[in-house]
mmCIF file of C-alpha atoms in Angstrom:
data_model
loop_
_atom_site.group_PDB
_atom_site.id
_atom_site.type_symbol
_atom_site.label_atom_id
_atom_site.label_comp_id
_atom_site.label_asym_id
_atom_site.label_seq_id
_atom_site.Cartn_x
_atom_site.Cartn_y
_atom_site.Cartn_z
ATOM 1 C CA MET A 1 -3.524 27.066 11.200
ATOM 2 C CA PHE A 2 -3.661 26.241 7.498
ATOM 3 C CA SER A 3 -5.306 23.787 5.103
ATOM 4 C CA VAL A 4 -3.973 20.825 3.146
ATOM 5 C CA ILE A 5 -5.541 20.193 -0.260
ATOM 6 C CA VAL A 6 -5.552 16.574 -1.429
ATOM 7 C CA HIS A 7 -5.912 15.759 -5.117
ATOM 8 C CA TYR A 8 -6.786 12.374 -6.565
ATOM 9 C CA GLN A 9 -6.310 11.189 -10.119
ATOM 10 C CA GLU A 10 -7.638 7.723 -10.929
ATOM 11 C CA ILE A 11 -10.737 8.265 -8.805
ATOM 12 C CA ALA A 12 -11.708 11.143 -11.087
ATOM 13 C CA LEU A 13 -12.260 8.625 -13.925
ATOM 14 C CA LYS A 14 -14.840 6.558 -12.042
ATOM 15 C CA GLY A 15 -17.933 8.248 -13.468
ATOM 16 C CA ARG A 16 -21.109 7.667 -11.478
ATOM 17 C CA ASN A 17 -19.209 5.658 -8.865
ATOM 18 C CA ARG A 18 -16.799 8.485 -8.108
ATOM 19 C CA PRO A 19 -18.664 9.763 -4.984
ATOM 20 C CA TRP A 20 -18.310 6.325 -3.389
ATOM 21 C CA PHE A 21 -14.552 6.241 -4.061
ATOM 22 C CA VAL A 22 -14.160 9.800 -2.752
ATOM 23 C CA GLU A 23 -16.126 8.923 0.388
ATOM 24 C CA ARG A 24 -13.813 5.953 1.022
ATOM 25 C CA LEU A 25 -10.744 8.162 0.585
ATOM 26 C CA VAL A 26 -12.189 10.742 2.998
ATOM 27 C CA THR A 27 -12.841 7.956 5.534
ATOM 28 C CA ASN A 28 -9.268 6.677 5.156
ATOM 29 C CA ILE A 29 -7.813 10.174 5.576
ATOM 30 C CA ARG A 30 -9.845 10.687 8.748
ATOM 31 C CA ALA A 31 -8.545 7.366 10.094
ATOM 32 C CA ALA A 32 -4.959 8.203 9.110
ATOM 33 C CA THR A 33 -5.057 11.593 10.840
ATOM 34 C CA LEU A 34 -6.287 10.353 14.212
ATOM 35 C CA GLY A 35 -4.301 11.920 17.030
ATOM 36 C CA LEU A 36 -3.241 14.969 15.013
ATOM 37 C CA GLY A 37 -5.072 17.826 16.688
ATOM 38 C CA GLY A 38 -8.544 18.784 15.504
ATOM 39 C CA ILE A 39 -8.045 18.336 11.767
ATOM 40 C CA LYS A 40 -11.324 18.473 9.840
ATOM 41 C CA VAL A 41 -11.658 16.564 6.566
ATOM 42 C CA ARG A 42 -14.249 17.320 3.897
ATOM 43 C CA ALA A 43 -14.761 16.615 0.205
ATOM 44 C CA LEU A 44 -14.892 19.633 -2.110
ATOM 45 C CA MET A 45 -15.172 19.995 -5.895
ATOM 46 C CA GLY A 46 -12.632 17.513 -7.290
ATOM 47 C CA ARG A 47 -10.443 17.628 -4.186
ATOM 48 C CA ILE A 48 -10.409 17.053 -0.420
ATOM 49 C CA GLU A 49 -9.579 19.673 2.203
ATOM 50 C CA LEU A 50 -7.926 19.037 5.550
ATOM 51 C CA HIS A 51 -8.666 22.164 7.585
ATOM 52 C CA GLN A 52 -7.172 23.485 10.820
ATOM 53 C CA VAL A 53 -3.764 21.851 10.427
ATOM 54 C CA SER A 54 -1.112 23.136 12.824
ATOM 55 C CA ASP A 55 2.579 23.668 12.109
ATOM 56 C CA GLU A 56 3.384 21.134 14.826
ATOM 57 C CA ASP A 57 1.367 18.420 13.055
ATOM 58 C CA TRP A 58 2.550 19.128 9.507
ATOM 59 C CA SER A 59 5.617 16.867 9.479
ATOM 60 C CA GLU A 60 3.719 13.810 10.756
ATOM 61 C CA LEU A 61 0.694 14.588 8.573
ATOM 62 C CA HIS A 62 2.986 14.814 5.542
ATOM 63 C CA ARG A 63 4.437 11.389 6.344
ATOM 64 C CA ARG A 64 1.021 9.782 6.726
ATOM 65 C CA LEU A 65 -0.564 11.303 3.620
ATOM 66 C CA SER A 66 2.453 10.414 1.468
ATOM 67 C CA ARG A 67 1.733 6.713 2.179
ATOM 68 C CA LEU A 68 -2.043 6.686 1.774
ATOM 69 C CA PRO A 69 -3.258 5.023 -1.470
ATOM 70 C CA GLY A 70 -5.679 7.045 -3.553
ATOM 71 C CA ILE A 71 -3.832 10.357 -3.129
ATOM 72 C CA ALA A 72 -2.110 11.649 -6.269
ATOM 73 C CA ASN A 73 -0.627 14.722 -4.557
ATOM 74 C CA PHE A 74 -1.305 17.157 -1.735
ATOM 75 C CA SER A 75 -0.355 20.731 -0.909
ATOM 76 C CA ARG A 76 -0.072 22.915 2.142
ATOM 77 C CA ALA A 77 -2.455 25.763 1.310
ATOM 78 C CA VAL A 78 -3.914 29.005 2.635
ATOM 79 C CA ARG A 79 -7.592 29.848 2.321
ATOM 80 C CA ALA A 80 -8.598 33.047 0.559
ATOM 81 C CA PRO A 81 -11.915 34.684 -0.369
ATOM 82 C CA CYS A 82 -12.960 34.528 -4.021
ATOM 83 C CA ASP A 83 -11.641 38.007 -4.728
ATOM 84 C CA PHE A 84 -8.652 38.578 -6.994
ATOM 85 C CA ASP A 85 -7.138 41.431 -4.970
ATOM 86 C CA ALA A 86 -7.474 39.428 -1.743
ATOM 87 C CA ILE A 87 -5.874 36.404 -3.424
ATOM 88 C CA THR A 88 -2.992 38.566 -4.596
ATOM 89 C CA ASP A 89 -2.389 39.980 -1.108
ATOM 90 C CA ILE A 90 -2.391 36.508 0.442
ATOM 91 C CA VAL A 91 -0.016 35.101 -2.192
ATOM 92 C CA LEU A 92 2.434 37.991 -1.772
ATOM 93 C CA GLY A 93 2.264 37.517 1.983
ATOM 94 C CA GLU A 94 2.993 33.779 1.643
ATOM 95 C CA LEU A 95 6.011 34.472 -0.555
ATOM 96 C CA GLY A 96 7.499 36.287 2.443
ATOM 97 C CA GLY A 97 11.281 36.054 2.432
ATOM 98 C CA LEU A 98 11.526 33.462 -0.345
ATOM 99 C CA LYS A 99 14.352 34.062 -2.788
ATOM 100 C CA VAL A 100 14.068 32.385 -6.178
ATOM 101 C CA SER A 101 15.221 33.270 -9.653
ATOM 102 C CA SER A 102 12.146 32.160 -11.583
ATOM 103 C CA PHE A 103 8.487 31.293 -11.046
ATOM 104 C CA ARG A 104 5.188 30.606 -12.731
ATOM 105 C CA VAL A 105 1.529 30.755 -11.702
ATOM 106 C CA THR A 106 -0.858 27.850 -12.261
ATOM 107 C CA ALA A 107 -4.576 28.491 -11.775
ATOM 108 C CA ARG A 108 -7.564 26.134 -11.768
ATOM 109 C CA ARG A 109 -11.016 27.732 -11.806
ATOM 110 C CA ALA A 110 -13.663 25.223 -10.723
ATOM 111 C CA ASP A 111 -16.236 28.017 -10.289
ATOM 112 C CA LYS A 112 -16.852 29.474 -13.754
ATOM 113 C CA ARG A 113 -18.663 32.468 -12.207
ATOM 114 C CA PHE A 114 -15.322 33.910 -11.153
ATOM 115 C CA PRO A 115 -14.764 36.927 -13.453
ATOM 116 C CA LEU A 116 -11.288 35.892 -14.644
ATOM 117 C CA THR A 117 -10.508 32.724 -16.586
ATOM 118 C CA SER A 118 -7.647 30.477 -15.501
ATOM 119 C CA PRO A 119 -5.198 31.928 -18.095
ATOM 120 C CA GLN A 120 -6.200 35.456 -17.056
ATOM 121 C CA ILE A 121 -5.597 34.661 -13.381
ATOM 122 C CA GLU A 122 -2.169 33.265 -14.247
ATOM 123 C CA LYS A 123 -1.242 36.306 -16.339
ATOM 124 C CA GLU A 124 -2.538 38.964 -13.953
ATOM 125 C CA LEU A 125 -1.245 37.370 -10.759
ATOM 126 C CA GLY A 126 2.086 36.549 -12.399
ATOM 127 C CA GLY A 127 2.452 40.194 -13.428
ATOM 128 C CA ARG A 128 1.817 41.424 -9.892
ATOM 129 C CA ILE A 129 4.277 38.951 -8.385
ATOM 130 C CA ARG A 130 6.923 39.951 -10.925
ATOM 131 C CA SER A 131 6.390 43.637 -10.176
ATOM 132 C CA ALA A 132 6.596 43.055 -6.425
ATOM 133 C CA ARG A 133 9.529 40.612 -6.352
ATOM 134 C CA GLY A 134 11.399 41.138 -9.617
ATOM 135 C CA TRP A 135 11.543 37.411 -10.410
ATOM 136 C CA ASP A 136 11.653 36.083 -13.958
ATOM 137 C CA VAL A 137 8.712 34.120 -15.352
ATOM 138 C CA ASP A 138 9.647 30.619 -16.553
ATOM 139 C CA LEU A 139 6.775 28.479 -17.818
ATOM 140 C CA GLU A 140 8.928 25.394 -18.497
ATOM 141 C CA GLN A 141 11.230 24.841 -15.520
ATOM 142 C CA PRO A 142 10.386 27.388 -12.822
ATOM 143 C CA GLU A 143 12.141 27.294 -9.472
ATOM 144 C CA LEU A 144 8.797 28.040 -7.792
ATOM 145 C CA THR A 145 5.215 27.331 -8.861
ATOM 146 C CA VAL A 146 2.421 29.378 -7.288
ATOM 147 C CA ARG A 147 -0.867 27.471 -7.444
ATOM 148 C CA VAL A 148 -4.322 29.018 -7.108
ATOM 149 C CA GLU A 149 -7.556 27.006 -7.002
ATOM 150 C CA ILE A 150 -10.885 28.835 -7.273
ATOM 151 C CA LEU A 151 -13.945 27.062 -5.851
ATOM 152 C CA ASN A 152 -17.513 28.199 -5.255
ATOM 153 C CA ASP A 153 -17.051 30.083 -2.015
ATOM 154 C CA LEU A 154 -13.316 30.264 -1.424
ATOM 155 C CA ALA A 155 -9.913 29.924 -3.022
ATOM 156 C CA PHE A 156 -6.724 28.104 -2.028
ATOM 157 C CA CYS A 157 -3.168 29.299 -2.568
ATOM 158 C CA SER A 158 -0.183 26.961 -2.330
ATOM 159 C CA LEU A 159 3.511 27.002 -3.178
ATOM 160 C CA ARG A 160 4.553 23.343 -3.168
ATOM 161 C CA LYS A 161 3.007 20.093 -4.394
ATOM 162 C CA GLU A 162 3.832 16.933 -2.446
ATOM 163 C CA PRO A 163 3.625 13.564 -4.277
ATOM 164 C CA GLY A 164 1.293 10.808 -3.094
ATOM 165 C CA VAL A 165 1.388 7.115 -3.966
ATOM 166 C CA GLY A 166 -1.602 7.258 -6.332
ATOM 167 C CA GLY A 167 -3.749 4.201 -6.927
ATOM 168 C CA LEU A 168 -7.117 3.592 -5.282
ATOM 169 C CA PRO A 169 -8.261 4.034 -1.672
ATOM 170 C CA CYS A 170 -7.741 0.914 0.396
ATOM 171 C CA GLY A 171 -10.985 -0.971 0.890
ATOM 172 C CA VAL A 172 -12.679 -0.358 -2.476
ATOM 173 C CA SER A 173 -11.477 -3.539 -4.224
ATOM 174 C CA GLY A 174 -12.265 -6.259 -1.699
ATOM 175 C CA ARG A 175 -9.955 -8.552 0.268
ATOM 176 C CA VAL A 176 -7.045 -10.730 -0.804
ATOM 177 C CA ALA A 177 -4.644 -12.964 1.141
ATOM 178 C CA CYS A 178 -0.893 -12.640 0.535
ATOM 179 C CA LEU A 179 1.638 -15.357 1.355
ATOM 180 C CA LEU A 180 4.236 -13.255 3.172
ATOM 181 C CA SER A 181 7.781 -14.464 3.778
ATOM 182 C CA GLY A 182 10.478 -12.436 5.496
ATOM 183 C CA GLY A 183 12.123 -11.792 2.129
ATOM 184 C CA ILE A 184 12.188 -8.852 -0.268
ATOM 185 C CA ASP A 185 9.544 -9.838 -2.807
ATOM 186 C CA SER A 186 6.292 -10.677 -1.026
ATOM 187 C CA PRO A 187 5.987 -7.350 0.888
ATOM 188 C CA VAL A 188 6.225 -5.534 -2.457
ATOM 189 C CA ALA A 189 3.546 -7.827 -3.903
ATOM 190 C CA ALA A 190 1.284 -7.095 -0.924
ATOM 191 C CA TYR A 191 1.853 -3.348 -1.325
ATOM 192 C CA ARG A 192 0.920 -3.451 -4.996
ATOM 193 C CA LEU A 193 -2.471 -4.945 -4.151
ATOM 194 C CA ILE A 194 -2.938 -2.422 -1.320
ATOM 195 C CA LYS A 195 -2.307 0.316 -3.864
ATOM 196 C CA ARG A 196 -5.028 -1.161 -6.082
ATOM 197 C CA GLY A 197 -7.564 -0.697 -3.292
ATOM 198 C CA CYS A 198 -7.442 -4.194 -1.758
ATOM 199 C CA ARG A 199 -7.428 -4.944 1.943
ATOM 200 C CA VAL A 200 -4.582 -7.452 2.173
ATOM 201 C CA ARG A 201 -4.503 -10.281 4.687
ATOM 202 C CA LEU A 202 -0.975 -11.548 5.387
ATOM 203 C CA ILE A 203 -0.185 -15.254 5.845
ATOM 204 C CA HIS A 204 3.268 -16.267 7.085
ATOM 205 C CA PHE A 205 4.522 -19.858 7.156
ATOM 206 C CA HIS A 206 7.223 -20.546 9.756
ATOM 207 C CA SER A 207 9.178 -23.526 11.072
ATOM 208 C CA TYR A 208 9.374 -22.557 14.739
ATOM 209 C CA PRO A 209 10.430 -24.247 17.021
ATOM 210 C CA ILE A 210 12.567 -26.253 14.568
ATOM 211 C CA LEU A 211 14.102 -22.944 13.447
ATOM 212 C CA SER A 212 14.390 -19.682 15.357
ATOM 213 C CA HIS A 213 11.646 -17.086 15.902
ATOM 214 C CA THR A 214 13.503 -14.545 13.733
ATOM 215 C CA SER A 215 11.336 -14.893 10.630
ATOM 216 C CA GLN A 216 8.180 -14.252 12.646
ATOM 217 C CA ASP A 217 9.728 -11.170 14.234
ATOM 218 C CA LYS A 218 10.715 -9.859 10.803
ATOM 219 C CA VAL A 219 7.284 -10.485 9.348
ATOM 220 C CA ALA A 220 5.614 -8.720 12.286
ATOM 221 C CA GLU A 221 7.786 -5.659 11.585
ATOM 222 C CA ILE A 222 7.039 -5.819 7.857
ATOM 223 C CA ALA A 223 3.319 -6.127 8.643
ATOM 224 C CA GLU A 224 3.511 -2.970 10.768
ATOM 225 C CA LEU A 225 5.115 -1.108 7.862
ATOM 226 C CA LEU A 226 2.433 -2.309 5.445
ATOM 227 C CA THR A 227 -0.242 -1.283 7.947
ATOM 228 C CA GLN A 228 0.903 2.316 7.556
ATOM 229 C CA TYR A 229 -0.361 2.051 3.958
ATOM 230 C CA GLN A 230 -3.624 0.126 4.493
ATOM 231 C CA LEU A 231 -4.358 1.234 8.109
ATOM 232 C CA GLU A 232 -5.675 -2.181 9.203
ATOM 233 C CA THR A 233 -4.001 -5.563 8.793
ATOM 234 C CA ARG A 234 -4.691 -9.116 9.869
ATOM 235 C CA LEU A 235 -1.569 -11.298 10.113
ATOM 236 C CA TYR A 236 -1.761 -15.086 10.255
ATOM 237 C CA ALA A 237 1.158 -17.244 11.426
ATOM 238 C CA VAL A 238 1.076 -20.876 10.254
ATOM 239 C CA ALA A 239 3.353 -23.549 11.730
ATOM 240 C CA PHE A 240 4.792 -25.467 8.773
ATOM 241 C CA GLY A 241 7.846 -27.291 10.146
ATOM 242 C CA ASP A 242 6.081 -30.540 11.042
ATOM 243 C CA ILE A 243 4.443 -30.645 7.610
ATOM 244 C CA GLN A 244 7.874 -30.259 5.997
ATOM 245 C CA ARG A 245 9.237 -33.150 8.051
ATOM 246 C CA LYS A 246 6.401 -35.377 6.830
ATOM 247 C CA VAL A 247 7.119 -34.330 3.238
ATOM 248 C CA VAL A 248 10.827 -35.161 3.629
ATOM 249 C CA LEU A 249 9.982 -38.675 4.838
ATOM 250 C CA THR A 250 7.728 -39.522 1.879
ATOM 251 C CA VAL A 251 8.478 -37.294 -1.146
ATOM 252 C CA PRO A 252 11.436 -37.607 -3.565
ATOM 253 C CA PRO A 253 13.859 -34.651 -3.045
ATOM 254 C CA PRO A 254 13.363 -32.967 -6.479
ATOM 255 C CA LEU A 255 9.595 -32.620 -5.919
ATOM 256 C CA ARG A 256 9.670 -31.338 -2.336
ATOM 257 C CA VAL A 257 9.718 -27.618 -3.138
ATOM 258 C CA VAL A 258 6.714 -27.894 -5.453
ATOM 259 C CA ILE A 259 4.793 -29.928 -2.891
ATOM 260 C CA TYR A 260 5.699 -27.445 -0.124
ATOM 261 C CA ARG A 261 4.218 -24.707 -2.283
ATOM 262 C CA ARG A 262 1.090 -26.706 -3.104
ATOM 263 C CA LEU A 263 0.475 -27.369 0.581
ATOM 264 C CA MET A 264 1.048 -23.694 1.422
ATOM 265 C CA LEU A 265 -1.430 -22.661 -1.261
ATOM 266 C CA ARG A 266 -4.060 -25.087 0.039
ATOM 267 C CA ILE A 267 -3.642 -23.829 3.606
ATOM 268 C CA ALA A 268 -3.656 -20.194 2.472
ATOM 269 C CA GLU A 269 -6.830 -20.775 0.487
ATOM 270 C CA ARG A 270 -8.516 -22.306 3.523
ATOM 271 C CA ILE A 271 -7.585 -19.265 5.615
ATOM 272 C CA ALA A 272 -8.475 -16.856 2.804
ATOM 273 C CA ARG A 273 -11.972 -18.241 2.412
ATOM 274 C CA GLY A 274 -12.526 -18.065 6.154
ATOM 275 C CA SER A 275 -11.483 -14.412 6.143
ATOM 276 C CA GLY A 276 -13.618 -13.362 3.174
ATOM 277 C CA SER A 277 -10.713 -13.003 0.747
ATOM 278 C CA SER A 278 -11.366 -13.400 -2.982
ATOM 279 C CA ALA A 279 -7.846 -14.183 -4.245
ATOM 280 C CA LEU A 280 -4.379 -15.290 -3.180
ATOM 281 C CA VAL A 281 -1.261 -13.174 -3.773
ATOM 282 C CA THR A 282 2.375 -14.276 -3.975
ATOM 283 C CA GLY A 283 5.657 -12.485 -4.600
ATOM 284 C CA GLU A 284 6.812 -14.863 -7.332
ATOM 285 C CA ALA A 285 8.510 -13.713 -10.535
ATOM 286 C CA VAL A 286 9.100 -15.960 -13.524
ATOM 287 C CA GLY A 287 12.437 -17.769 -13.354
ATOM 288 C CA GLN A 288 13.688 -16.185 -10.145
ATOM 289 C CA VAL A 289 14.094 -19.484 -8.275
ATOM 290 C CA ALA A 290 13.478 -23.156 -9.075
ATOM 291 C CA SER A 291 9.840 -23.213 -7.976
ATOM 292 C CA GLN A 292 9.027 -20.166 -10.095
ATOM 293 C CA THR A 293 9.211 -21.638 -13.592
ATOM 294 C CA LEU A 294 6.049 -21.555 -15.671
ATOM 295 C CA ASP A 295 5.710 -25.342 -15.474
ATOM 296 C CA ASN A 296 6.013 -25.362 -11.688
ATOM 297 C CA MET A 297 3.662 -22.423 -11.260
ATOM 298 C CA ALA A 298 1.003 -24.240 -13.296
ATOM 299 C CA VAL A 299 1.347 -27.379 -11.156
ATOM 300 C CA ILE A 300 1.267 -25.346 -7.931
ATOM 301 C CA ASP A 301 -1.753 -23.241 -8.974
ATOM 302 C CA SER A 302 -3.810 -26.316 -9.881
ATOM 303 C CA VAL A 303 -4.633 -26.961 -6.196
ATOM 304 C CA SER A 304 -6.330 -23.583 -5.679
ATOM 305 C CA THR A 305 -9.868 -22.697 -6.688
ATOM 306 C CA LEU A 306 -9.172 -19.044 -5.876
ATOM 307 C CA PRO A 307 -7.314 -16.850 -8.389
ATOM 308 C CA VAL A 308 -3.570 -16.647 -7.667
ATOM 309 C CA LEU A 309 -2.286 -13.130 -8.342
ATOM 310 C CA ARG A 310 1.422 -12.484 -8.953
ATOM 311 C CA PRO A 311 1.902 -8.712 -9.296
ATOM 312 C CA LEU A 312 5.701 -9.089 -9.623
ATOM 313 C CA VAL A 313 5.614 -11.864 -12.214
ATOM 314 C CA GLY A 314 7.367 -9.865 -14.963
ATOM 315 C CA MET A 315 9.794 -7.856 -12.823
ATOM 316 C CA ASP A 316 13.505 -8.492 -12.414
ATOM 317 C CA LYS A 317 15.154 -8.595 -9.009
ATOM 318 C CA GLN A 318 16.629 -5.094 -9.111
ATOM 319 C CA GLU A 319 13.233 -3.577 -9.916
ATOM 320 C CA ILE A 320 11.751 -5.370 -6.913
ATOM 321 C CA VAL A 321 14.630 -4.271 -4.666
ATOM 322 C CA ASP A 322 14.208 -0.639 -5.760
ATOM 323 C CA GLU A 323 10.498 -0.728 -4.948
ATOM 324 C CA ALA A 324 11.164 -2.393 -1.580
ATOM 325 C CA ARG A 325 13.547 0.468 -0.733
ATOM 326 C CA ARG A 326 10.889 3.054 -1.612
ATOM 327 C CA LEU A 327 8.318 1.096 0.374
ATOM 328 C CA GLY A 328 10.547 0.932 3.451
ATOM 329 C CA THR A 329 10.569 -2.860 3.851
ATOM 330 C CA TYR A 330 13.972 -3.572 2.314
ATOM 331 C CA GLN A 331 16.084 -2.962 5.429
ATOM 332 C CA VAL A 332 13.899 -5.373 7.400
ATOM 333 C CA SER A 333 13.780 -7.994 4.651
ATOM 334 C CA ILE A 334 17.571 -8.293 4.394
ATOM 335 C CA ILE A 335 18.042 -9.091 8.108
ATOM 336 C CA PRO A 336 19.447 -12.667 8.194
ATOM 337 C CA ASP A 337 16.934 -15.226 9.370
ATOM 338 C CA GLU A 338 15.907 -18.853 9.101
ATOM 339 C CA ASP A 339 12.529 -19.384 7.516
ATOM 340 C CA CYS A 340 10.681 -22.434 6.320
ATOM 341 C CA CYS A 341 11.918 -21.903 2.752
ATOM 342 C CA THR A 342 15.458 -22.819 3.872
ATOM 343 C CA LEU A 343 14.442 -25.930 5.807
ATOM 344 C CA PHE A 344 14.966 -29.378 4.208
ATOM 345 C CA MET A 345 15.762 -27.869 0.808
ATOM 346 C CA PRO A 346 16.909 -30.408 -1.809
ATOM 347 C CA LYS A 347 20.125 -29.868 -3.749
ATOM 348 C CA HIS A 348 18.477 -30.122 -7.154
ATOM 349 C CA PRO A 349 14.769 -29.126 -7.063
ATOM 350 C CA ALA A 350 12.647 -29.913 -10.101
ATOM 351 C CA THR A 351 12.190 -27.015 -12.491
ATOM 352 C CA ARG A 352 9.665 -28.734 -14.780
ATOM 353 C CA ALA A 353 7.534 -30.785 -12.447
ATOM 354 C CA ARG A 354 4.755 -32.840 -13.984
ATOM 355 C CA ARG A 355 1.373 -32.790 -12.350
ATOM 356 C CA THR A 356 0.968 -36.590 -12.512
ATOM 357 C CA GLN A 357 4.326 -37.095 -10.743
ATOM 358 C CA VAL A 358 3.501 -34.551 -8.070
ATOM 359 C CA GLU A 359 0.038 -35.971 -7.398
ATOM 360 C CA ALA A 360 1.517 -39.465 -7.146
ATOM 361 C CA ALA A 361 4.071 -38.252 -4.595
ATOM 362 C CA GLU A 362 1.355 -36.425 -2.627
ATOM 363 C CA SER A 363 -0.727 -39.595 -2.374
ATOM 364 C CA ALA A 364 1.596 -40.767 0.411
ATOM 365 C CA LEU A 365 0.557 -37.749 2.503
ATOM 366 C CA LEU A 366 -2.665 -37.152 4.401
ATOM 367 C CA VAL A 367 -3.047 -33.857 2.570
ATOM 368 C CA GLU A 368 -6.522 -32.867 3.725
ATOM 369 C CA GLU A 369 -5.702 -33.643 7.332
ATOM 370 C CA LEU A 370 -2.456 -31.631 7.213
ATOM 371 C CA VAL A 371 -4.183 -28.649 5.601
ATOM 372 C CA GLU A 372 -7.114 -28.687 8.005
ATOM 373 C CA GLU A 373 -4.891 -28.877 11.087
ATOM 374 C CA ALA A 374 -2.497 -26.146 9.920
ATOM 375 C CA ALA A 375 -5.327 -23.747 9.008
ATOM 376 C CA ALA A 376 -7.231 -24.432 12.225
ATOM 377 C CA ASN A 377 -4.163 -23.715 14.360
ATOM 378 C CA ALA A 378 -3.095 -20.564 12.497
ATOM 379 C CA VAL A 379 -2.514 -17.729 14.970
ATOM 380 C CA CYS A 380 -3.920 -14.372 13.894
ATOM 381 C CA ARG A 381 -3.025 -10.897 15.085
ATOM 382 C CA ASP A 382 -4.618 -7.554 14.277
ATOM 383 C CA LEU A 383 -2.599 -4.409 13.577
ATOM 384 C CA ARG A 384 -3.847 -0.867 13.202
ATOM 385 C CA PHE A 385 -2.383 2.488 12.227
ATOM 386 C CA PRO A 386 -1.943 5.206 13.454
ATOM 387 C CA THR A 387 -2.230 3.390 16.794
ATOM 388 C CA THR A 388 -0.216 0.522 15.328
ATOM 389 C CA ALA A 389 -0.063 -2.388 17.720
ATOM 390 C CA ILE A 390 -0.465 -6.122 17.495
ATOM 391 C CA GLN A 391 -3.843 -6.663 19.100
ATOM 392 C CA PRO A 392 -5.091 -10.217 19.696
ATOM 393 C CA SER A 393 -8.833 -10.450 19.218
ATOM 394 C CA THR A 394 -9.237 -12.038 22.669
ATOM 395 C CA GLY A 395 -7.101 -12.283 25.792
ATOM 396 C CA GLY A 396 -4.210 -13.942 23.941
ATOM 397 C CA ASP A 397 -3.187 -15.090 20.473
ATOM 398 C CA VAL A 398 -6.171 -16.283 18.493
ATOM 399 C CA ARG A 399 -6.246 -19.537 16.553
ATOM 400 C CA LEU A 400 -8.407 -19.406 13.464
ATOM 401 C CA GLY A 401 -10.088 -22.711 14.184
ATOM 402 C CA ALA A 402 -10.828 -21.699 17.749
ATOM 403 C CA THR A 403 -12.744 -18.527 16.984
ATOM 404 C CA GLY A 404 -13.139 -17.990 13.238
ATOM 405 C CA SER A 405 -13.707 -14.367 14.227
ATOM 406 C CA GLU A 406 -12.911 -11.712 11.651
ATOM 407 C CA GLY A 407 -14.020 -8.558 13.435
ATOM 408 C CA SER A 408 -14.216 -5.476 11.239
ATOM 409 C CA ILE A 409 -10.832 -5.784 9.583
#
């Protein structure tokens, strides 16, 4: 058995509110480690300890912690008493059969009662390691870094620092609702808000049964991946095909895309307010497609009374693709499918739509009726990690209008 020491970064800047942020991170770590033996999680001075970790659980624990927002880095560590000779013996024992050409020692002394300062610990311990192993000391680019952390009643020794995703613990920044397609961009946008501590609802618009079920299958898989980062997810599926057919019958072709987006935003806002969300999120970036010009975005946003957040707005496509690869959603997003964005698309969509023109075209539609019906019939599913599974809130799929139930998610 060994310990894992979790360090946070941004949380440390929260002043008087820091204990609340730390408590949320501890809660999230406990939830993320369910099913992994008898791991005990507790907050210490400026760090969090996971105690009684087994070798068998380390690989899966590493995978889960590396995806949990709020963690800057974490290390597999060995406990030691606050005694320099005992620390030295434990470090030399941990070095075992390692063969490196250079090393350094990094010490952090949280307990100032310890007789040696951090630089003294580094110098003295480094000298003993060099005498025992014959390795060179390299303070700039060492092959191995030995880390020692001195707390009030014990010390921790570690040899490797594992990177986390950083950010804030999920659940500290409220709820938002993200319009999620099966494409590359919107999952990255959702992840960026998860990383900022938001609990992200996902809303997918589909054209089934006019088009195939593929986009819904893709989005369900993407939602499961995102759930590994935020632990709990609510996914809404909104039938949009019939609405698109009504738009095609009444709206001039160049304005259809903008009106599709305005209707989606209205429906998403209705669902968002019912789920306690404070903002909408999209994966749009300026100029990427016809509907994503500044003029069109302004016309589209005018229908929403909630803030519309676009975390990717200034990114180019390759930057978004690179982040999707790191996130793990890219391989799912590129699976060919038919989604509502490809249905009834005009050849030459407007790139500088005027609000007066759009509102005039919308006057031929029963907008409020369409929005109310689509939101009321949205089907919601709950996902959880580590026991990730799509879990309807009642015996079958749940329609928002039928229950309005949000549960604890």
